[in-house]
Coordinates of C-alpha atoms and ligand atoms in Angstrom, one line a residue:
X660 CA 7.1 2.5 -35.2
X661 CA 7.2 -0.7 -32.9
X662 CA 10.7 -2.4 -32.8
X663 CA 9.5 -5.6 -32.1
X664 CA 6.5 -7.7 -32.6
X665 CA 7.8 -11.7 -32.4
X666 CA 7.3 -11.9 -36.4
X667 CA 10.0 -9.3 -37.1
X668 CA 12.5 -10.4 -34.4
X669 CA 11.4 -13.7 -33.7
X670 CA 11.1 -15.3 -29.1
X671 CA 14.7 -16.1 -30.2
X672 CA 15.6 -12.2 -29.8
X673 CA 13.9 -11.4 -26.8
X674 CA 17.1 -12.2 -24.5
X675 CA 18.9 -9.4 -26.2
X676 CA 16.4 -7.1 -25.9
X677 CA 16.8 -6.6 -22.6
X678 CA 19.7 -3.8 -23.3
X679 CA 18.3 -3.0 -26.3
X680 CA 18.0 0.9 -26.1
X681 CA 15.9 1.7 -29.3
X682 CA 13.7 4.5 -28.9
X683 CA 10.1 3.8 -29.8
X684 CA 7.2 5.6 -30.5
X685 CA 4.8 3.4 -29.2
X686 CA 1.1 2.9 -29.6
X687 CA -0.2 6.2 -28.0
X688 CA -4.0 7.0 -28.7
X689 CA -4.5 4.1 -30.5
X690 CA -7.8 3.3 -31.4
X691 CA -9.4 0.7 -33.8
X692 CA -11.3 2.7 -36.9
X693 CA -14.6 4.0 -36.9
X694 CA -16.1 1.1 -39.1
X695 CA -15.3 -1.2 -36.4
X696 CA -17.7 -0.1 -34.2
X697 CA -20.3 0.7 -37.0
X698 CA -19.9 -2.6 -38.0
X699 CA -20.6 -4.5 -34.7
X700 CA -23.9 -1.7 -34.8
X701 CA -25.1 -3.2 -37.7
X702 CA -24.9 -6.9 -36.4
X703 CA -26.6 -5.9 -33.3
X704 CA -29.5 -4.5 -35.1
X705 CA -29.9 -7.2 -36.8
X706 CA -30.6 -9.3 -34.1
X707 CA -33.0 -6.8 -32.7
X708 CA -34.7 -6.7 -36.0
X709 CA -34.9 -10.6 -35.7
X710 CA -36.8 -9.6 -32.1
X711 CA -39.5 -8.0 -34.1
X712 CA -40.3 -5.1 -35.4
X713 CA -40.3 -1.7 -32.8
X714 CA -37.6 -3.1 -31.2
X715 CA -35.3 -0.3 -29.2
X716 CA -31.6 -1.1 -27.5
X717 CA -30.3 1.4 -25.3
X718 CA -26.9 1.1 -24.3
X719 CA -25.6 2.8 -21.0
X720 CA -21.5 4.2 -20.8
X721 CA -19.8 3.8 -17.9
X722 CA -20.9 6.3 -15.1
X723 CA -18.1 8.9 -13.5
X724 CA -17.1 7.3 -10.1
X725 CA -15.5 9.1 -6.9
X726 CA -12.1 8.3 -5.4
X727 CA -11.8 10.2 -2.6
X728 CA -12.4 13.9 -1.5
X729 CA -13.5 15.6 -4.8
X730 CA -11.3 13.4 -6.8
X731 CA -12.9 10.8 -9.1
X732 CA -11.5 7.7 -10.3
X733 CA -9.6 8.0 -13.9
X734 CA -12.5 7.5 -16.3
X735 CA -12.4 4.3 -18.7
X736 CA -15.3 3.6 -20.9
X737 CA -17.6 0.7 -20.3
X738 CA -16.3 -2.4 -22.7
X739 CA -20.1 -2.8 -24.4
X740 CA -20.5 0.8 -24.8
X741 CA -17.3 1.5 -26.7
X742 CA -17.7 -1.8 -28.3
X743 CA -21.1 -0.4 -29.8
X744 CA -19.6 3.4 -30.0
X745 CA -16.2 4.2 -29.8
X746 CA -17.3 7.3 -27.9
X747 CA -15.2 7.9 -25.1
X748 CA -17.2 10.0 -22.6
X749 CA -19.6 9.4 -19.7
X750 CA -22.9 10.7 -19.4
X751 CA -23.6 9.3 -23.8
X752 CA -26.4 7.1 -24.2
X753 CA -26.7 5.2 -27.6
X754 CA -30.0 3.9 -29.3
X755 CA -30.4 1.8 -31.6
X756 CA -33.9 1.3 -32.9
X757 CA -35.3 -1.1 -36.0
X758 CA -38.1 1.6 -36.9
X759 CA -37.2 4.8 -38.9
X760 CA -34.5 5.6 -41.3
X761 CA -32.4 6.9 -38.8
X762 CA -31.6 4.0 -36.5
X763 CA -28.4 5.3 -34.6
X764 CA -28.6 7.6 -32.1
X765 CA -26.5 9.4 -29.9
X766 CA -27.4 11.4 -27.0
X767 CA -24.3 13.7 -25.4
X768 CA -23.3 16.1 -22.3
X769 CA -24.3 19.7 -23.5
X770 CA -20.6 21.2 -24.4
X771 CA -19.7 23.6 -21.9
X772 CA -16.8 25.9 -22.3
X773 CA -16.2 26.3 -18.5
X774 CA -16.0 22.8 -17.7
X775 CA -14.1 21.9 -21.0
X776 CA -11.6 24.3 -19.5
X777 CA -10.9 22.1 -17.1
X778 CA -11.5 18.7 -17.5
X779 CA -10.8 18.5 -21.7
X780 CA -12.9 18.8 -24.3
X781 CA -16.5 17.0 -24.9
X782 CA -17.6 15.9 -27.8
X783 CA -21.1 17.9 -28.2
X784 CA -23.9 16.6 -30.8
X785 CA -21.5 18.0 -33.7
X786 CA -18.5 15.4 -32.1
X787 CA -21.5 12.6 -31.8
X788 CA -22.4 13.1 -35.2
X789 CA -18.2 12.4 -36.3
X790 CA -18.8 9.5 -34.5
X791 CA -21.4 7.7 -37.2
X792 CA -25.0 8.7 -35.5
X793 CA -27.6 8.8 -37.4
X794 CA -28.9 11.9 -35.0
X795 CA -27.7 13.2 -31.8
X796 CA -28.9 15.4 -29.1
X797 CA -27.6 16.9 -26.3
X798 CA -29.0 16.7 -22.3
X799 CA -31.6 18.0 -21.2
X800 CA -32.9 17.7 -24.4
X801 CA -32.0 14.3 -25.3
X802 CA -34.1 12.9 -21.8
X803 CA -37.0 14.1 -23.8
X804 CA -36.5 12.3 -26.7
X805 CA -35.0 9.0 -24.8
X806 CA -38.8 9.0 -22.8
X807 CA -40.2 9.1 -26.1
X808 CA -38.4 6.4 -28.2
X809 CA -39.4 4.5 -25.0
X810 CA -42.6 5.3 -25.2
X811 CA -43.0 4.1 -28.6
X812 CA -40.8 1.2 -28.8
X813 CA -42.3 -2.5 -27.8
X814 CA -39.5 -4.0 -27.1
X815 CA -36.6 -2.1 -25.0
X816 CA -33.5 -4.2 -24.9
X817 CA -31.1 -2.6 -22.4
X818 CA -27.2 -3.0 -22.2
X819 CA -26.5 -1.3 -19.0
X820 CA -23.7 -2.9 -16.4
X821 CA -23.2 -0.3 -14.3
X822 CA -25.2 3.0 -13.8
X823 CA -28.0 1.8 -10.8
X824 CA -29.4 5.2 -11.6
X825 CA -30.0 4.9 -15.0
X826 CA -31.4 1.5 -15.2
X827 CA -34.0 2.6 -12.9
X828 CA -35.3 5.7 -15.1
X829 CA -35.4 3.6 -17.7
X830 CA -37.4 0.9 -16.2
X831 CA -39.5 3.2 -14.8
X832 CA -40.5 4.7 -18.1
X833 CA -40.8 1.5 -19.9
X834 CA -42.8 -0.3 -16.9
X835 CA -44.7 2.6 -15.4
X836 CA -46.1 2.2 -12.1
X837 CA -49.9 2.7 -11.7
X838 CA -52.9 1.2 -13.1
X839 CA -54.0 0.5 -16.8
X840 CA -57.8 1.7 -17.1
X841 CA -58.3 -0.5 -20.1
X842 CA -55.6 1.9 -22.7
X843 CA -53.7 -0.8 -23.9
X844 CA -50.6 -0.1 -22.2
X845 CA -48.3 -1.8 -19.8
X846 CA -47.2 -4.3 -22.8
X847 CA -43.8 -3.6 -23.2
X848 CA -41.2 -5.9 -22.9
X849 CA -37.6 -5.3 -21.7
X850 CA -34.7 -7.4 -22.4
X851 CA -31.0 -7.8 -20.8
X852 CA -29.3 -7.0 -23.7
X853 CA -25.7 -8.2 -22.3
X854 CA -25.8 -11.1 -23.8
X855 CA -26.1 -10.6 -27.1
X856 CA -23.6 -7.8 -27.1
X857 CA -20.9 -10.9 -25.3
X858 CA -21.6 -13.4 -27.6
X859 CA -20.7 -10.7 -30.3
X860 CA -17.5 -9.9 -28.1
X861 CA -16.4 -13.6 -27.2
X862 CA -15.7 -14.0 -31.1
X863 CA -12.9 -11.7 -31.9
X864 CA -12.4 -9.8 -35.3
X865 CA -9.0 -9.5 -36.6
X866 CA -8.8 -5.8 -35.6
X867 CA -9.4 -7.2 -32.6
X868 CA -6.5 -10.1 -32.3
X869 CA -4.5 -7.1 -34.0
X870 CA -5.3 -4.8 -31.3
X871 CA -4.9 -7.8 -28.4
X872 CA -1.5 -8.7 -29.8
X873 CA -0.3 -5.1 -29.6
X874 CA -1.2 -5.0 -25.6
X875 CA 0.4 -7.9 -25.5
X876 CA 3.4 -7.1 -27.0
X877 CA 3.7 -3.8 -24.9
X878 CA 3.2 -6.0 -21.8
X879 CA 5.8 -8.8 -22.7
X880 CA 7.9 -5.4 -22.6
X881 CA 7.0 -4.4 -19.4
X882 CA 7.9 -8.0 -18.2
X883 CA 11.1 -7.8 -19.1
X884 CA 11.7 -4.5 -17.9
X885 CA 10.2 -5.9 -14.4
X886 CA 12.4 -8.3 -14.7
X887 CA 15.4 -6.4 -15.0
X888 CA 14.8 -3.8 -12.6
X889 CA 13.8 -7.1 -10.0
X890 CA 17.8 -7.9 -10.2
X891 CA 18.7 -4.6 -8.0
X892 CA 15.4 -3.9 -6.7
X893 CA 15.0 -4.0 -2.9
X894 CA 10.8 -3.5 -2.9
X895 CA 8.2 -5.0 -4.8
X896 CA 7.3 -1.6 -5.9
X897 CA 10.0 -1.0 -8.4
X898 CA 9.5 -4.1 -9.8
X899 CA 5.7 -3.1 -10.2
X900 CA 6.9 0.0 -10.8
X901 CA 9.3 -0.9 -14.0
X902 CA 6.2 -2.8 -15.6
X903 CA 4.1 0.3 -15.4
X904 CA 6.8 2.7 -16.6
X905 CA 7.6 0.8 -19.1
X906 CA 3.9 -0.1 -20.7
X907 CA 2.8 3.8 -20.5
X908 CA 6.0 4.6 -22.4
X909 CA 4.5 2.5 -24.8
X910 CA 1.3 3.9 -25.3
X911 CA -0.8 2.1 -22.8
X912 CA -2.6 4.6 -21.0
X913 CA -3.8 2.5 -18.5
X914 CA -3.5 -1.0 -17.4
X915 CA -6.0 -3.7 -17.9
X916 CA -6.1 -4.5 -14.2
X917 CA -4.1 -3.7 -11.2
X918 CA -0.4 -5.0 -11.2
X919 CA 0.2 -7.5 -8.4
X920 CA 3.8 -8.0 -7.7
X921 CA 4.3 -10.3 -5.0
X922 CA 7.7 -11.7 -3.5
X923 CA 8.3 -15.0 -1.6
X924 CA 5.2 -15.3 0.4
X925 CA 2.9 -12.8 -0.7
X926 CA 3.3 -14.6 -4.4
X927 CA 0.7 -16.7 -2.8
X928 CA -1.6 -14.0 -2.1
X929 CA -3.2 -14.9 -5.9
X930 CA -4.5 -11.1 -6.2
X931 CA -2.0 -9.2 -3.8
X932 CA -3.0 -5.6 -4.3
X933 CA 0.1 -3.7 -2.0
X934 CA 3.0 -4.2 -4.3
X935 CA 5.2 -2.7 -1.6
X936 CA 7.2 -5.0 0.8
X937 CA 10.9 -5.4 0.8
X938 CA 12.7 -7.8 -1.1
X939 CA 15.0 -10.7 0.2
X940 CA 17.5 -12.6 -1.7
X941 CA 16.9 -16.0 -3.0
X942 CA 12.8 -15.0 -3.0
X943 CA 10.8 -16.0 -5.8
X944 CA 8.6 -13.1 -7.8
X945 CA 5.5 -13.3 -9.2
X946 CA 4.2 -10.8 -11.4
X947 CA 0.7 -10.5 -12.9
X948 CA 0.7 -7.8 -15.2
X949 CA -1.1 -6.5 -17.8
X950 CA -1.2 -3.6 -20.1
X951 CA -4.3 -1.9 -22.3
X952 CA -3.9 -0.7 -25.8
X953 CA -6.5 0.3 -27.7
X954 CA -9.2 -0.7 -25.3
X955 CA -8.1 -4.2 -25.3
X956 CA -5.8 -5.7 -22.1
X957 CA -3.3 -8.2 -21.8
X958 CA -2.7 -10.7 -19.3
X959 CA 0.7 -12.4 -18.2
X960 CA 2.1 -13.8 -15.4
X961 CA 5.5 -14.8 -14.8
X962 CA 7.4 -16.2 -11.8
X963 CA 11.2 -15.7 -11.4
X964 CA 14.3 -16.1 -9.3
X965 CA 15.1 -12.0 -9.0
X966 CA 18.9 -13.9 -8.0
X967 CA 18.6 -15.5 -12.0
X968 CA 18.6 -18.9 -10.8
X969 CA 15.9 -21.2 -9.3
X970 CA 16.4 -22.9 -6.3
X971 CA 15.6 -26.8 -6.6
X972 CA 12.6 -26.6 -5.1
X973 CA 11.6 -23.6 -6.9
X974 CA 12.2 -24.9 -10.2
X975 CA 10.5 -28.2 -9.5
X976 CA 7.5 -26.4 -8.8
X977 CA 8.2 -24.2 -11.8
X978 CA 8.8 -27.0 -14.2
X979 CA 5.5 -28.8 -12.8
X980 CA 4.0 -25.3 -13.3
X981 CA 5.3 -25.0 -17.3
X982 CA 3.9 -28.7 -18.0
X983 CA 0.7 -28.3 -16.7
X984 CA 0.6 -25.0 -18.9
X985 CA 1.5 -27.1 -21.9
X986 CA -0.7 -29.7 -21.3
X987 CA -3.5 -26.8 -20.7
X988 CA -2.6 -24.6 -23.9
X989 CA -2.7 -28.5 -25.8
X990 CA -6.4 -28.3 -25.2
X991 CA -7.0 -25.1 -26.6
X992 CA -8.3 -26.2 -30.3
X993 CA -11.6 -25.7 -32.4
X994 CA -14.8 -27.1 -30.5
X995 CA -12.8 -28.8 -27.0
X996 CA -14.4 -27.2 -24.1
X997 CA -13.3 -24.2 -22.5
X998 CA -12.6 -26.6 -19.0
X999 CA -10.7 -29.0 -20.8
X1000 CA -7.5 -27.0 -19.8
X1001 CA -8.6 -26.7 -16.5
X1002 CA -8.9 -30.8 -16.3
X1003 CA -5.6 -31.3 -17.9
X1004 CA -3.4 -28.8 -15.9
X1005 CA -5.0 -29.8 -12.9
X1006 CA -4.4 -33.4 -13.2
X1007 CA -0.4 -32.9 -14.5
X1008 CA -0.3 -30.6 -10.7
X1009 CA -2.3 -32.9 -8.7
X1010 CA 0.3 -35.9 -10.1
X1011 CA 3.6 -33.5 -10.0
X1012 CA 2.7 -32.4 -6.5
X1013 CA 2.4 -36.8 -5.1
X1014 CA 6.0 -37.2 -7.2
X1015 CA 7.0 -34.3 -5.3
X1016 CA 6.2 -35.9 -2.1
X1017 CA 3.8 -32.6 -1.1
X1018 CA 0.8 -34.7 -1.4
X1019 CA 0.7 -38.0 -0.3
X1020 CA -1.5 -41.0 -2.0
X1021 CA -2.0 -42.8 -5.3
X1022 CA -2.6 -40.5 -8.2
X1023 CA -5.7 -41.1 -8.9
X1024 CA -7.1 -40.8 -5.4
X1025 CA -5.2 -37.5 -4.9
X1026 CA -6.6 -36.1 -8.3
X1027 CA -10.5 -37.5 -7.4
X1028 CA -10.7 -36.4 -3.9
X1029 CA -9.4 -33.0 -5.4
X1030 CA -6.4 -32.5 -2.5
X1031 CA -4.6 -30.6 -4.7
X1032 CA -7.2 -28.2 -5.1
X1033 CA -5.3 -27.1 -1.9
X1034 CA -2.7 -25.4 -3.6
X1035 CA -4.5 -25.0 -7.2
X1036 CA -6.7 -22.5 -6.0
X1037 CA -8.5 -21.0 -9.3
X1038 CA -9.3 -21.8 -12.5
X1039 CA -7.1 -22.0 -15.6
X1040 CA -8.3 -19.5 -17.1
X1041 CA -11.1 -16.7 -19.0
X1042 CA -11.9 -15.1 -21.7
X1043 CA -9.3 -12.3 -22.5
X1044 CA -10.6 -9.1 -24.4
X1045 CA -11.2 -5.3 -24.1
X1046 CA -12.1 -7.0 -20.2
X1047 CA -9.1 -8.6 -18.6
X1048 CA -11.7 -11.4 -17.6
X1049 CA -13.8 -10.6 -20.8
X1050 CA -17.6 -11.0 -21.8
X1051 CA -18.2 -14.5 -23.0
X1052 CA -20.9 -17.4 -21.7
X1053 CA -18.5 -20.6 -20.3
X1054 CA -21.3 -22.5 -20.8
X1055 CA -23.0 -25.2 -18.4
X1056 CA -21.5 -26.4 -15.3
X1057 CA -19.2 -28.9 -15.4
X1058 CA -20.8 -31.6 -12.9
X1059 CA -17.3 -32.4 -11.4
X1060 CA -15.9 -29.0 -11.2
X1061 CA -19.1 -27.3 -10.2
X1062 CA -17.7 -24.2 -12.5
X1063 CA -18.7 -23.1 -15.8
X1064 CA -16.8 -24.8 -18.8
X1065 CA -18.8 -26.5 -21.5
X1066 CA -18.8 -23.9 -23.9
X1067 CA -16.9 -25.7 -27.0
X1068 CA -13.9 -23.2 -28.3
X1069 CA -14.1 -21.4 -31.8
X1070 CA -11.7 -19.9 -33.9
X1071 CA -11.8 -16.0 -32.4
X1072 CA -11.7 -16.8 -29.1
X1073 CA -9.0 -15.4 -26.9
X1074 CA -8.3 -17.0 -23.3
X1075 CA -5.2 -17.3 -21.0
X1076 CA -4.1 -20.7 -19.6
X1077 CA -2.8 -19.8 -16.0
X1078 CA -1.9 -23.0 -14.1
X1079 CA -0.5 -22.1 -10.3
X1080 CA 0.8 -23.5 -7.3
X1081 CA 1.0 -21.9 -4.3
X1082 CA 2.5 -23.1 -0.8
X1083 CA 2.4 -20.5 1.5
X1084 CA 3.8 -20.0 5.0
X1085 CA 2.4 -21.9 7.6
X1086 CA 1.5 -24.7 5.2
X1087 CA 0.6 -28.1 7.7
X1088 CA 2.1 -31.0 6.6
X1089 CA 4.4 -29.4 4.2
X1090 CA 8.4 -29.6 4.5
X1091 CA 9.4 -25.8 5.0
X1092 CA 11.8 -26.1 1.7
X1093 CA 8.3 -26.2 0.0
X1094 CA 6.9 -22.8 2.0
X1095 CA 6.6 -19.5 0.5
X1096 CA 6.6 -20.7 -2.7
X1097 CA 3.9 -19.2 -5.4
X1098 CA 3.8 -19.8 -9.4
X1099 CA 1.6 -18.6 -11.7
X1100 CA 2.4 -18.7 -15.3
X1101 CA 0.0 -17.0 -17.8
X1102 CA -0.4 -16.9 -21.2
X1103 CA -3.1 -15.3 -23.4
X1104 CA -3.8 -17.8 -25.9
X1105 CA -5.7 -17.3 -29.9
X1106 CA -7.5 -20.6 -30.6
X1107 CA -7.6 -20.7 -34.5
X1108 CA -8.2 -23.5 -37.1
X1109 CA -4.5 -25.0 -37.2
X1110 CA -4.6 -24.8 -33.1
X1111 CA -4.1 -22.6 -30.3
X1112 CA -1.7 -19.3 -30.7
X1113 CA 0.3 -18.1 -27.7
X1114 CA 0.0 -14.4 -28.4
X1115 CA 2.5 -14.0 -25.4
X1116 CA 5.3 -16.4 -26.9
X1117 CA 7.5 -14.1 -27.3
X1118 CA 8.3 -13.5 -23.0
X1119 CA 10.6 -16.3 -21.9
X1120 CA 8.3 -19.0 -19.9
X1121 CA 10.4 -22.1 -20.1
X1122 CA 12.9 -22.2 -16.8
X1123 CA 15.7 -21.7 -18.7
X1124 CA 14.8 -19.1 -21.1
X1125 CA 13.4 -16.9 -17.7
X1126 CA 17.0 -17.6 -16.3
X1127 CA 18.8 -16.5 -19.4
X1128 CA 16.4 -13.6 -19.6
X1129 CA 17.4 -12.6 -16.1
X1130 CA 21.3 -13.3 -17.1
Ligands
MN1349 MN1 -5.7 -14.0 -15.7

């Protein structure tokens, strides 16, 4: 169906690819089965079983949002909710509950014909009940029976990121206001159930890594495609453009985040969000791009001479870039900390950038005092998943870095390492052959038993590969 992943092919390929002119299906509509979701059900209710008995979670999708004007903004469930579900829809509530023989259930928009007419069809209880619950009920019906599992549950553990609204009614009717008069109420707990459901997600399943790797694969596409269309392209948006075409061709219907597509200066801007200046020879372009499959998002940067060939400054930045990438992705093995690639990268910049004359000092000086942090201006990385910066605890603060990082790595886990250096404009102290100047390079990394994975392997990152990419 797919012509490529990097096993069939192999990274050695990828150069020709870029006139390859196969059709390709693609991975439209995509989605992982239904015992996927059925099975992360039955390892959440077993931790609400370990909470004691007439325990209740209630998990919240993603409310509709507005645009502008009547227009609402393209619906995309919330991560936990599908996670849980697989249901697609606003306006679903799920419960889980340990009491009963029926301990999934779904509640549903009524199905109206009118409405379907316009805006596609809804599932309806029948469509809930495809979808593995136990029971479902339609609104207003199933308000009734929500206040009542409420009423009769203890312990109310809620998963709800986004809908103000909601969280409030339920609140509300599991911590009424008013006073007791002695009827043994008011002795219900509620919990933030969040972090159970990312601790579930931070680990991924092979579906999962199967799903991730697909996004990926559709976004190393787009990459190139960017790439190529960068040679002729006289705005940022056709460059932006070519990495969307390309990744909805393939079956992404949207992307895991908004494409930034900066040239020369603006690929210091580290989340640019216009995409639409003109283009001037000899510029640098970054592109951080991304495509979702499946409900799971990819996330890769790259940073290229449109003209094919780095200037010597831009590929000593670049190759300072690369080896603080390697050094990062190095630390990426079973039980090192999550900030360990942020310490390594950091320090192979902070000592590039003295050798490079941009800042001035002895190395270890330059690294302690944290100067560098001048033009390193994030982190190395996050969690990747269905969420382009995924669910997942990072564990304590480090004391140095004041962010979180302790959190030991275990096989499952998915994170990019995205080392950058930025020198924009205007930069004091800084030769101008330095200015305008802005690298990223992201990959999303597997950290398994025998090391870390580079999911994204298979799109040119050394300097030389990118130039013969561009050739
Ligand atoms: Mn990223």
């Amino acid at each position: 169906m797919f012509r490529r992943t990097g096993m069939i092919f192999g990274c050695a390929a990828v150069a020709a690819l870029l006139s390859a002119q196969v059709p390709i299906a693609g991975y439209h509509g995509l989605r992982l089965p239904a015992s996927f979701f059925a099975g992360n059900r039955e390892r959440l209710l077993r931790q609400l079983r370990n909470m004691g008995p007439g325990t209740l979670a209630i998990i919240k999708s993603m409310p509709e949002q507005p645009r502008n004007g009547d227009g609402e903004q393209a619906f995309r469930q919330d991560s936990d909710f599908y996670y849980l579900t697989g249901v697609e829809e606003p306006g679903a509530v799920a419960l889980l509950s340990t009491e009963g023989d029926k301990p999934y259930t779904l509640l549903v928009r009524p199905r109206d014909p009118k409405r379907e007419a316009w805006n596609g069809p809804r599932l309806g209880v029948e469509g809930a009940l495809g979808h593995g619950a136990d029971q479902a009920f339609d609104f207003p019906k199933g308000d009734e029976l929500l206040l009542e599992a409420i009423k009769k549950a203890q312990r109310i553990v809620l998963v709800c990121n986004l809908d103000r609204e909601f969280r409030i009614k339920i609140l509300d009717a599991a911590l009424p206001l008013g006073t007791d008069n002695g009827h043994g109420l008011f002795r219900k707990s509620v919990v933030d159930g969040r972090h159970i459901v990312a601790e579930m997600r931070s680990i991924k399943q092979p579906l999962e890594i199967d799903m991730l790797q697909k996004a990926v694969d559709v976004s190393i596409d787009g990459h190139l495609a960017a790439m190529r269309a960068s040679r002729t392209a006289t705005n940022e948006g056709q460059v932006a453009g070519a990495f969307e075409g390309a990744v909805r061709g393939l079956g992404a219907r949207y992307l895991g985040y908004d494409t930034i597509a900066g040239a020369g200066n603006q690929s210091c801007i580290l989340h640019y969000p216009f995409n639409d200046a003109p283009l001037r020879s000899g510029e640098l372009q970054l592109m951080d791009a991304g495509a979702e499959v499946g409900y799971y998002s990819a996330d890769i940067t790259r940073s290229w001479p449109r003209n094919g060939k780095f200037s010597t400054e831009q590929r000593a930045l670049y190759d300072l870039a690369f080896k603080a990438q390697e050094a990062g992705i190095a630390t990426c093995t079973v039980g090192s900390p999550h900030i360990a690639a942020h310490y390594a990268a950091s320090r192979v910049v902070s000592d590039g950038l003295v050798d490079l004359g941009i800042l001035k000092g002895g190395k270890d000086e330059v690294y302690m005092q944290g100067d560098w942090k001048r033009f390193f201006i994030h982190g190395t990385g996050h969690w990747l998943g269905m969420d382009v910066h995924d669910a997942g605890d990072y564990g304590l603060k480090d004391p140095i870095y004041r962010a979180g990082g302790r959190r030991l790595l275990e096989a499952g886990m998915v994170l990019t390492v995205e080392p950058g250096i930025y020198i924009p404009k205007g930069s004091e102290g800084v030769e101008p052959k330095w200015q305008g100047i802005g690298i990223r390079i992201e990959d999303d990394i597997l950290v398994t038993e025998k090391g870390p994975k580079i999911l994204s392997a298979c799109l040119p990152r050394k300097a030389e590969d990118v130039e013969r990419a561009l050739r």
